[in-house]
Coordinates of C-alpha atoms in Angstrom, one line a residue:
M773 CA -4.3 -14.9 21.2
R774 CA -1.1 -16.9 21.1
P775 CA 0.8 -17.3 17.8
V776 CA 1.6 -20.8 16.7
A777 CA 5.3 -19.9 16.4
D778 CA 7.5 -17.2 18.1
E779 CA 8.9 -16.1 14.7
P780 CA 6.8 -14.1 12.3
F781 CA 6.1 -15.6 8.9
A782 CA 6.0 -12.2 7.3
A783 CA 7.6 -8.8 8.2
G784 CA 7.6 -5.3 6.9
R785 CA 9.4 -2.1 7.9
E786 CA 7.0 -1.4 10.7
A787 CA 5.3 -4.6 11.7
D788 CA 5.6 -8.4 12.0
V789 CA 2.8 -10.8 11.1
F790 CA 2.3 -14.0 13.1
L791 CA 0.2 -17.0 12.2
L792 CA -2.6 -17.6 14.7
D793 CA -4.3 -20.5 12.9
D794 CA -5.2 -21.4 9.3
G795 CA -7.7 -18.6 9.1
R796 CA -6.2 -15.7 11.1
V797 CA -3.0 -13.8 11.5
L798 CA -1.8 -11.3 14.1
R799 CA -0.2 -8.1 12.8
H800 CA 1.9 -6.5 15.5
Y801 CA 3.5 -3.1 15.2
R802 CA 7.0 -2.9 16.7
T803 CA 6.5 0.7 18.0
A804 CA 3.7 2.2 20.0
A805 CA 0.6 2.3 17.7
D806 CA -3.1 2.4 17.9
T807 CA -4.7 0.2 15.2
A808 CA -8.2 1.4 15.9
H809 CA -8.1 4.0 13.1
E810 CA -6.6 1.6 10.6
A811 CA -9.3 -1.0 11.4
E812 CA -12.0 1.6 11.1
I813 CA -10.8 2.7 7.6
M814 CA -10.6 -1.0 6.5
A815 CA -14.1 -1.7 7.7
Y816 CA -15.4 1.3 5.9
A817 CA -13.7 0.3 2.6
A818 CA -15.0 -3.3 3.0
S819 CA -18.5 -2.1 3.6
H820 CA -18.4 -0.5 0.1
G821 CA -17.1 -3.7 -1.5
Y822 CA -13.4 -2.7 -1.6
P823 CA -11.1 -5.8 -1.3
V824 CA -9.4 -5.7 2.1
P825 CA -8.7 -8.4 4.7
E826 CA -11.4 -8.9 7.3
V827 CA -10.5 -7.5 10.7
Y828 CA -11.6 -9.5 13.7
A829 CA -10.1 -7.4 16.5
A830 CA -7.9 -4.4 16.9
S831 CA -6.3 -3.1 20.1
G832 CA -3.2 -1.0 20.7
P833 CA -0.4 -2.2 18.3
D834 CA -2.1 -5.5 17.5
M835 CA -4.7 -6.4 14.9
V836 CA -6.2 -9.8 14.2
M837 CA -7.1 -10.3 10.6
E838 CA -8.2 -12.8 8.0
R839 CA -5.3 -14.9 6.7
L840 CA -5.0 -14.4 3.0
H841 CA -3.4 -17.0 0.6
G842 CA -1.5 -15.9 -2.4
P843 CA 1.7 -14.0 -3.5
T844 CA 2.1 -10.3 -3.4
M845 CA 1.8 -8.5 -6.8
A846 CA 5.6 -8.1 -6.7
E847 CA 6.2 -11.8 -6.1
A848 CA 3.8 -12.7 -8.9
A849 CA 5.6 -10.3 -11.2
L850 CA 9.0 -11.8 -10.2
S851 CA 7.8 -15.4 -10.9
G852 CA 6.4 -14.4 -14.3
D853 CA 2.8 -15.2 -13.3
L854 CA 1.8 -11.6 -13.7
A855 CA 3.2 -9.4 -16.5
L856 CA 4.4 -5.9 -15.3
E857 CA 2.0 -4.3 -17.7
D858 CA -0.9 -6.2 -16.2
A859 CA 0.4 -5.3 -12.7
A860 CA 0.2 -1.6 -13.7
V861 CA -3.3 -2.0 -15.0
M862 CA -4.3 -3.8 -11.7
L863 CA -2.7 -1.2 -9.5
A864 CA -4.3 1.8 -11.3
G865 CA -7.6 0.0 -11.1
L866 CA -7.4 -0.5 -7.4
L867 CA -6.5 3.2 -6.9
R868 CA -9.5 4.2 -9.1
R869 CA -11.9 2.0 -7.2
L870 CA -10.6 3.3 -3.8
H871 CA -11.0 7.0 -4.9
E872 CA -14.5 6.4 -6.1
L873 CA -15.7 5.4 -2.6
P874 CA -18.0 8.0 -1.0
A875 CA -16.4 10.3 1.5
R876 CA -16.9 9.1 5.1
A877 CA -18.3 12.5 6.2
A878 CA -21.3 14.0 4.3
G879 CA -20.4 17.1 2.2
R880 CA -16.6 16.4 2.2
Q881 CA -14.8 16.5 -1.1
E882 CA -12.0 14.1 0.1
T883 CA -11.9 10.4 -0.3
I884 CA -10.3 7.4 1.3
I885 CA -6.6 7.4 0.5
H886 CA -4.2 4.5 1.2
L887 CA -0.9 6.4 1.0
D888 CA 1.2 3.2 0.5
L889 CA -0.5 1.4 -2.4
H890 CA 2.3 -0.4 -4.3
P891 CA 3.1 -3.9 -5.5
E892 CA 4.2 -5.2 -2.1
N893 CA 0.8 -4.2 -0.6
V894 CA -1.4 -6.1 -3.0
L895 CA -2.0 -9.8 -2.5
I896 CA -3.2 -11.9 -5.5
T897 CA -5.7 -14.3 -4.0
E898 CA -8.3 -16.7 -5.3
R899 CA -10.9 -13.9 -4.9
G900 CA -8.8 -11.4 -6.8
P901 CA -6.3 -8.7 -5.7
V902 CA -6.7 -7.6 -2.0
V903 CA -5.1 -4.5 -0.6
I904 CA -3.2 -4.8 2.7
D905 CA -1.2 -2.6 5.1
W906 CA -3.6 0.3 5.8
R907 CA -1.5 1.9 8.5
N908 CA -1.2 5.2 6.7
A909 CA -4.7 5.4 5.3
D910 CA -6.9 8.4 5.9
D911 CA -9.3 10.9 4.3
G912 CA -7.6 13.1 1.8
P913 CA -7.1 14.3 -1.8
A914 CA -7.0 11.4 -4.3
D915 CA -4.2 13.0 -6.3
L916 CA -1.9 12.7 -3.3
D917 CA -2.5 8.9 -3.2
T918 CA -1.8 8.5 -6.9
A919 CA 1.4 10.6 -6.6
L920 CA 2.6 8.5 -3.7
S921 CA 2.1 5.2 -5.6
A922 CA 4.0 6.6 -8.6
L923 CA 6.8 8.0 -6.4
I924 CA 7.3 4.7 -4.5
I925 CA 7.5 2.7 -7.8
A926 CA 9.9 5.4 -9.1
Q927 CA 12.1 4.9 -6.0
V928 CA 12.5 1.3 -6.9
A929 CA 13.0 2.0 -10.6
I930 CA 15.9 4.4 -10.0
G931 CA 17.5 2.1 -7.4
S932 CA 17.0 4.2 -4.3
I933 CA 14.9 1.4 -2.8
E934 CA 16.5 -2.0 -3.2
H935 CA 14.0 -4.6 -4.5
P936 CA 14.3 -7.8 -6.6
L937 CA 12.3 -6.2 -9.4
G938 CA 14.9 -3.5 -9.7
A939 CA 15.0 -1.4 -12.9
S940 CA 12.5 -3.8 -14.6
I941 CA 9.8 -2.0 -12.8
D942 CA 10.6 1.1 -14.9
A943 CA 8.2 0.0 -17.7
M944 CA 5.5 -0.7 -15.1
L945 CA 5.8 2.9 -13.9
D946 CA 5.3 4.3 -17.4
R947 CA 2.2 2.2 -17.9
F948 CA 0.9 3.1 -14.5
L949 CA 1.3 6.8 -15.2
E950 CA -0.8 6.4 -18.4
L951 CA -3.6 4.7 -16.5
A952 CA -3.5 6.1 -13.0
P953 CA -6.6 8.0 -11.8
G954 CA -6.4 11.8 -11.4
D955 CA -3.2 13.8 -11.8
P956 CA 0.0 12.0 -10.6
V957 CA 2.0 15.3 -10.6
R958 CA -0.4 17.9 -9.2
L959 CA 0.5 17.0 -5.6
L960 CA 3.8 15.3 -6.3
D961 CA 5.7 17.8 -4.2
D962 CA 3.4 17.1 -1.3
A963 CA 3.9 13.4 -1.8
A964 CA 7.7 13.8 -1.8
A965 CA 7.5 15.8 1.4
Y966 CA 5.3 13.1 3.0
R967 CA 7.9 10.4 2.0
R968 CA 10.7 12.5 3.5
R969 CA 8.9 12.5 6.9
Q970 CA 8.4 8.8 7.1
L971 CA 10.6 7.4 9.8
T972 CA 11.1 4.1 8.0
M973 CA 13.0 5.8 5.2
S974 CA 16.8 5.7 5.4
P975 CA 18.9 8.9 4.9
E976 CA 20.1 7.5 1.6
E977 CA 16.5 6.8 0.4
V978 CA 15.4 10.3 1.5
A979 CA 18.3 11.9 -0.4
M980 CA 17.1 10.4 -3.7
I981 CA 13.4 11.3 -3.4
G982 CA 13.9 14.3 -5.6
T983 CA 15.4 12.1 -8.3
A984 CA 12.5 9.7 -8.0
A985 CA 10.0 12.6 -8.3
A986 CA 11.8 13.8 -11.4
R987 CA 11.4 10.4 -12.9
V988 CA 7.7 10.5 -12.3
R989 CA 7.4 13.9 -14.0
A990 CA 9.4 12.6 -16.9
G991 CA 7.0 9.7 -17.4
V992 CA 3.9 11.9 -17.6
R993 CA 2.9 12.7 -21.1

């Protein structure tokens, strides 16, 4: 399992992605991690028809997955190939589809939640949008997932997370809040607390989470 190049062709806050061949990539977490749970959640979602990359192998911090071709939702919006309103519709639809999946354990009221579903974690492929980066995914309350998506978009909208979309994503947030499944503010305080605990957040970003949460509340009519 040797990458074709030493340098990753994509990178996030926690992991690097290396090209193995035209059909496979290696996602490698920089810190100690066990990808088994992530792979299990992805396989479960895929078994119910939810759009995720196929996972070929998962061991320790490494996961070998299907290589997907296409821009992220954010890149498509930046290039003008995807209107921000359409991006909001797509993101809300993906959350709704996810939350409609049956619980993994019989009798449980919880559903699968991604906990990091935002425009950088959706790839626009020939087969439609595909959700990536399931590191945080678990079983839990759907409203927490919706609140986190709204909060992350709000962090970009208010400028606490630097992103090329910048303040232009503000309109997307309002449309997303109109369409999002469940109640985006019922567990917003829990979502804010969850974001504050994430080690990838800078102190400056953490300091503005309350402001981002207030922006979400202001957008709910």
